[in-house]
XYZ file of C-alpha atoms in Angstrom:
324
model
C 0.000 0.000 0.000
C 1.037 3.624 -0.439
C 1.804 5.636 2.640
C 0.022 8.962 2.667
C -0.470 11.837 5.057
C -2.199 11.119 8.308
C -3.471 13.341 11.005
C -0.826 12.205 13.410
C 2.346 12.893 11.455
C 4.128 14.256 8.436
C 4.011 12.815 4.939
C 7.370 10.969 4.683
C 7.572 11.696 0.952
C 7.221 15.435 1.470
C 9.772 15.340 4.262
C 12.231 13.458 2.062
C 11.707 15.724 -0.941
C 12.162 18.776 1.230
C 15.425 17.337 2.505
C 16.644 16.498 -0.991
C 15.794 19.952 -2.333
C 17.568 21.548 0.594
C 20.484 19.191 0.100
C 20.723 20.216 -3.553
C 20.751 23.873 -2.582
C 23.217 23.188 0.191
C 25.499 21.349 -2.210
C 25.492 24.274 -4.610
C 26.269 26.650 -1.767
C 29.144 24.451 -0.599
C 30.623 24.177 -4.061
C 30.273 27.885 -4.828
C 31.875 28.731 -1.496
C 34.684 26.289 -2.275
C 35.132 27.800 -5.737
C 35.362 31.276 -4.238
C 37.941 30.024 -1.777
C 40.200 28.417 -4.373
C 39.791 31.410 -6.653
C 41.591 33.379 -3.974
C 44.378 30.816 -3.682
C 44.617 30.649 -7.453
C 45.889 34.186 -7.808
C 48.928 32.532 -9.362
C 52.130 34.528 -9.120
C 55.697 33.635 -9.973
C 56.380 33.221 -6.246
C 53.459 30.821 -5.681
C 54.865 27.694 -4.016
C 54.646 24.311 -5.667
C 53.132 23.018 -2.420
C 50.286 25.539 -2.828
C 49.450 23.863 -6.118
C 49.396 20.568 -4.233
C 47.040 22.113 -1.684
C 44.751 23.253 -4.513
C 44.396 19.675 -5.726
C 43.969 18.346 -2.178
C 41.118 20.790 -1.533
C 39.383 19.630 -4.678
C 39.589 16.022 -3.469
C 38.364 16.936 0.017
C 35.412 18.883 -1.359
C 34.347 16.074 -3.694
C 34.451 13.623 -0.785
C 32.526 15.961 1.507
C 29.768 16.371 -1.054
C 29.720 12.626 -1.691
C 29.260 11.915 2.018
C 26.418 14.433 2.341
C 24.568 12.968 -0.615
C 25.047 9.349 0.392
C 24.043 9.982 3.999
C 20.747 11.553 2.978
C 19.973 8.939 0.356
C 20.745 6.084 2.772
C 17.989 7.381 5.038
C 15.529 7.117 2.152
C 16.830 4.082 0.273
C 13.459 3.057 -1.148
C 13.556 5.908 -3.656
C 15.502 3.772 -6.108
C 15.662 6.223 -9.000
C 17.045 8.949 -6.765
C 19.546 6.506 -5.305
C 20.573 5.381 -8.789
C 21.208 8.860 -10.161
C 23.102 9.886 -7.020
C 25.233 6.730 -7.146
C 26.057 7.374 -10.801
C 27.020 10.942 -9.974
C 29.199 9.851 -7.063
C 30.982 6.986 -8.820
C 31.220 8.494 -12.290
C 32.039 12.080 -11.360
C 32.905 12.858 -7.742
C 35.037 9.777 -7.078
C 37.014 10.155 -10.293
C 37.693 13.852 -9.738
C 38.785 13.120 -6.168
C 41.042 10.267 -7.283
C 42.695 12.413 -9.943
C 43.133 15.350 -7.590
C 44.781 13.174 -4.930
C 47.216 11.795 -7.489
C 48.056 15.234 -8.883
C 48.622 16.602 -5.375
C 51.423 14.063 -4.891
C 53.315 15.664 -7.754
C 53.240 19.280 -6.550
C 55.359 19.508 -3.417
C 58.127 21.543 -1.710
C 58.270 25.228 -0.838
C 60.090 26.173 -4.035
C 58.292 28.727 -6.196
C 56.747 27.698 -9.508
C 58.670 30.580 -11.043
C 62.009 29.605 -9.577
C 64.282 30.700 -12.426
C 67.163 32.705 -10.990
C 69.605 34.852 -12.856
C 72.773 33.084 -13.894
C 71.485 29.632 -12.861
C 70.880 26.523 -14.953
C 67.541 24.826 -15.450
C 66.604 21.757 -13.380
C 64.369 18.933 -14.661
C 61.150 18.093 -12.883
C 61.312 15.023 -10.660
C 60.134 12.068 -12.762
C 57.760 10.638 -10.140
C 56.223 14.079 -9.608
C 55.736 14.603 -13.327
C 54.070 11.203 -13.672
C 51.697 11.906 -10.752
C 50.659 15.261 -12.189
C 50.019 13.789 -15.634
C 48.056 10.814 -14.257
C 45.993 12.970 -11.924
C 45.144 15.677 -14.432
C 44.367 13.038 -17.069
C 41.831 11.414 -14.727
C 40.098 14.731 -14.048
C 40.134 15.824 -17.690
C 38.535 12.513 -18.661
C 35.551 13.465 -16.504
C 35.198 17.208 -17.022
C 36.126 17.719 -20.686
C 34.671 16.125 -23.798
C 37.003 14.830 -26.501
C 36.093 17.767 -28.747
C 36.819 20.349 -26.052
C 40.369 21.546 -26.529
C 42.950 20.356 -29.029
C 46.234 18.811 -27.919
C 47.618 19.563 -31.394
C 46.716 23.277 -31.383
C 49.455 25.540 -32.744
C 49.905 29.032 -34.189
C 53.441 30.328 -33.703
C 56.486 29.829 -35.913
C 58.690 26.741 -35.877
C 61.894 28.674 -35.202
C 60.428 30.273 -32.104
C 58.891 27.012 -30.908
C 62.179 25.143 -31.130
C 64.115 27.942 -29.405
C 62.011 27.523 -26.242
C 64.021 24.391 -25.533
C 66.889 26.634 -24.451
C 64.916 27.545 -21.327
C 65.615 23.970 -20.209
C 69.380 24.368 -20.517
C 72.260 26.412 -19.182
C 72.138 29.774 -17.443
C 73.180 31.777 -20.509
C 70.179 30.533 -22.476
C 67.305 32.057 -20.484
C 67.018 35.290 -22.449
C 64.140 37.673 -23.083
C 63.874 36.319 -26.611
C 63.404 32.773 -25.335
C 60.873 33.976 -22.762
C 59.018 35.886 -25.480
C 58.806 32.760 -27.631
C 57.481 30.787 -24.673
C 54.956 33.519 -23.912
C 53.763 33.413 -27.515
C 53.186 29.659 -27.338
C 51.263 29.955 -24.062
C 49.193 32.820 -25.437
C 48.478 31.064 -28.729
C 46.457 28.239 -27.190
C 43.591 27.856 -24.738
C 43.631 26.313 -21.295
C 41.576 23.404 -22.632
C 44.189 22.834 -25.349
C 46.885 22.650 -22.678
C 44.823 20.311 -20.488
C 44.230 17.965 -23.409
C 47.946 18.009 -24.218
C 48.719 17.000 -20.627
C 45.993 14.341 -20.605
C 47.203 12.826 -23.873
C 50.872 12.889 -22.909
C 52.887 9.744 -22.486
C 54.958 9.378 -19.325
C 58.550 10.446 -18.805
C 60.680 7.354 -18.256
C 63.456 9.188 -16.402
C 65.486 12.403 -16.262
C 67.842 11.293 -19.024
C 65.578 12.574 -21.796
C 67.455 14.973 -24.045
C 65.920 18.368 -24.782
C 66.040 17.775 -28.527
C 64.337 14.380 -28.110
C 61.414 15.518 -25.941
C 58.169 14.737 -27.716
C 55.364 15.288 -25.199
C 54.386 17.344 -22.162
C 55.881 14.951 -19.610
C 59.223 14.753 -21.403
C 59.456 18.552 -21.612
C 58.899 18.685 -17.860
C 61.510 16.019 -17.103
C 64.147 16.687 -19.796
C 67.691 16.983 -18.446
C 69.760 20.153 -18.660
C 71.949 20.337 -21.733
C 73.897 23.308 -23.007
C 72.734 25.236 -26.051
C 70.041 22.776 -27.171
C 66.706 23.474 -28.832
C 63.609 21.329 -29.127
C 63.719 18.923 -32.046
C 61.414 18.765 -35.056
C 58.969 16.597 -33.094
C 57.775 19.719 -31.267
C 57.376 21.863 -34.359
C 53.741 22.974 -34.695
C 53.041 21.917 -31.098
C 52.195 25.069 -29.133
C 49.708 23.275 -26.861
C 52.263 20.589 -25.994
C 55.021 23.136 -25.341
C 52.735 25.349 -23.225
C 51.485 22.342 -21.265
C 55.068 21.223 -20.722
C 56.022 24.620 -19.322
C 53.126 24.495 -16.846
C 53.886 20.914 -15.844
C 57.604 21.532 -15.281
C 56.756 24.563 -13.145
C 54.376 22.585 -10.913
C 56.555 19.486 -10.543
C 59.044 19.010 -7.727
C 62.494 20.409 -8.622
C 61.329 21.746 -12.000
C 63.042 25.012 -12.941
C 63.952 27.057 -16.020
C 67.189 28.795 -16.963
C 67.697 32.567 -16.742
C 70.576 34.650 -18.040
C 72.477 36.935 -15.676
C 71.391 40.563 -15.479
C 71.686 43.093 -12.674
C 68.032 44.100 -13.036
C 66.779 40.477 -12.996
C 64.902 41.189 -16.220
C 65.630 37.772 -17.733
C 64.567 35.820 -14.658
C 61.463 37.986 -14.283
C 60.528 37.453 -17.922
C 60.896 33.681 -17.665
C 59.022 33.454 -14.367
C 56.210 35.609 -15.711
C 55.638 33.153 -18.541
C 55.683 30.250 -16.093
C 53.045 31.873 -13.868
C 50.862 32.573 -16.895
C 51.047 28.956 -18.067
C 50.187 27.485 -14.658
C 47.370 29.972 -14.107
C 45.856 29.161 -17.485
C 45.843 25.428 -16.802
C 44.429 25.582 -13.270
C 41.813 28.284 -13.851
C 40.496 26.336 -16.840
C 40.459 23.134 -14.805
C 38.515 24.823 -11.998
C 35.858 26.093 -14.400
C 35.569 22.683 -16.054
C 35.105 20.934 -12.699
C 32.427 23.404 -11.625
C 30.579 23.002 -14.923
C 30.610 19.207 -14.781
C 29.471 19.076 -11.158
C 26.710 21.567 -11.929
C 25.500 19.321 -14.753
C 25.392 16.361 -12.382
C 23.375 18.369 -9.880
C 20.870 19.307 -12.557
C 20.404 15.632 -13.381
C 19.672 14.884 -9.718
C 17.315 17.848 -9.463
C 15.458 16.638 -12.545
C 14.663 13.342 -10.833
C 13.621 15.158 -7.665
C 11.361 17.382 -9.734
C 9.673 14.396 -11.346
C 8.860 12.901 -7.966
C 7.629 16.236 -6.648
C 5.298 16.636 -9.620
C 3.854 13.171 -9.147
C 5.635 11.754 -12.193
C 7.609 9.434 -9.937
C 4.713 7.706 -8.231
C 6.522 4.404 -8.735
C 9.266 5.627 -6.412
C 6.975 6.126 -3.419
C 7.520 4.144 -0.274
C 5.672 0.850 -0.393
C 4.810 -1.482 2.424
C-alpha cells in the first residue's frame, strides 16, 4: 500500500523531498563557497609555491568527498527511492570519485616550498622530478577525462612559428640561455592556445621514463617537464607545430618538484622575471580552466539529480513512493 499523510504525522515523501531539495541547494552553496575560496588561492604569481598547487588539488579532493558523504548519507535514510539513489550513485561513482582520485594523485606531484617561477639569474635549469611529473600527468588526465569532452580543446593546437617554438628548448638548458627572446617565444606559445588545449595536451601525454631525456628528443608534455639540462640545445622537429604541448610542458615543469627554467644573468633580474612571468601565466591558465571545467561538470550532475527530484515532486515518480 502507499503511505500517505495522516493526522498524526508528516508525509514521509514530502519530508524526504524537502530534505533532498535543501540538500541540492546546500550542495550548490558548498561548491560555490569552495570555488570562491580556491579562486583566492589561485591568484597565481611567480612566487606561488609548488606546495600551494598541491594544496589546490587536495582541496578539490576533500570537497568532492565531503559532497559525496552528504549525498550518500541523505539517500541512505531514504533508500526506497531507487531512481534517486541510482542517479546519485552514478554521480558519485562516475564524477565525484574520479575527480577526487585524480586530484589526490596530482597533489602528490606538486610539493616543496620552491616557487613555480624559480628561475634565478645566472642559474641553470633543473628537470622536474620524474615521479612528480608522472603523478601530475596521471591525476590531471583522470580529471580531464571526466570534465572535458574529446572535442573540447585540441592537444595539437598551434599558431606560432617553428623557429620560435624550437628555441624555447633553451629555457631547459644552461644559465646563458634564459634570455628575453626565449621567454618571449614561450609567452607566444602559451598565449596562442587555450587552457583546454593545454589540459588535453597534458591528458594525452605519455609518461617520462626518467630524467635522461634529451631536450632535442622531448616529444610530449611529460618529457618537456623532465628533460635533463643540456647546453645550447633546442627542441627537435617533433615539437614543431606543437604550441599546446610546449605550453602544457612549461606548466607541468613549473608545478613538478624540482622543475626550474634557466635565466641569463642581469643586474636588473629582467631575464629571470621574464621567464618566471611566462611560467606563472602557463600554470594559471591550466588551473583556472580546470577549476571552471570541474564546476561546470558538477553543476550538470546536480541538474540531473534535481530533474529526478522534480519528477517525484510533480507526481511523475509515483513508482518511487515508499511501499509497504
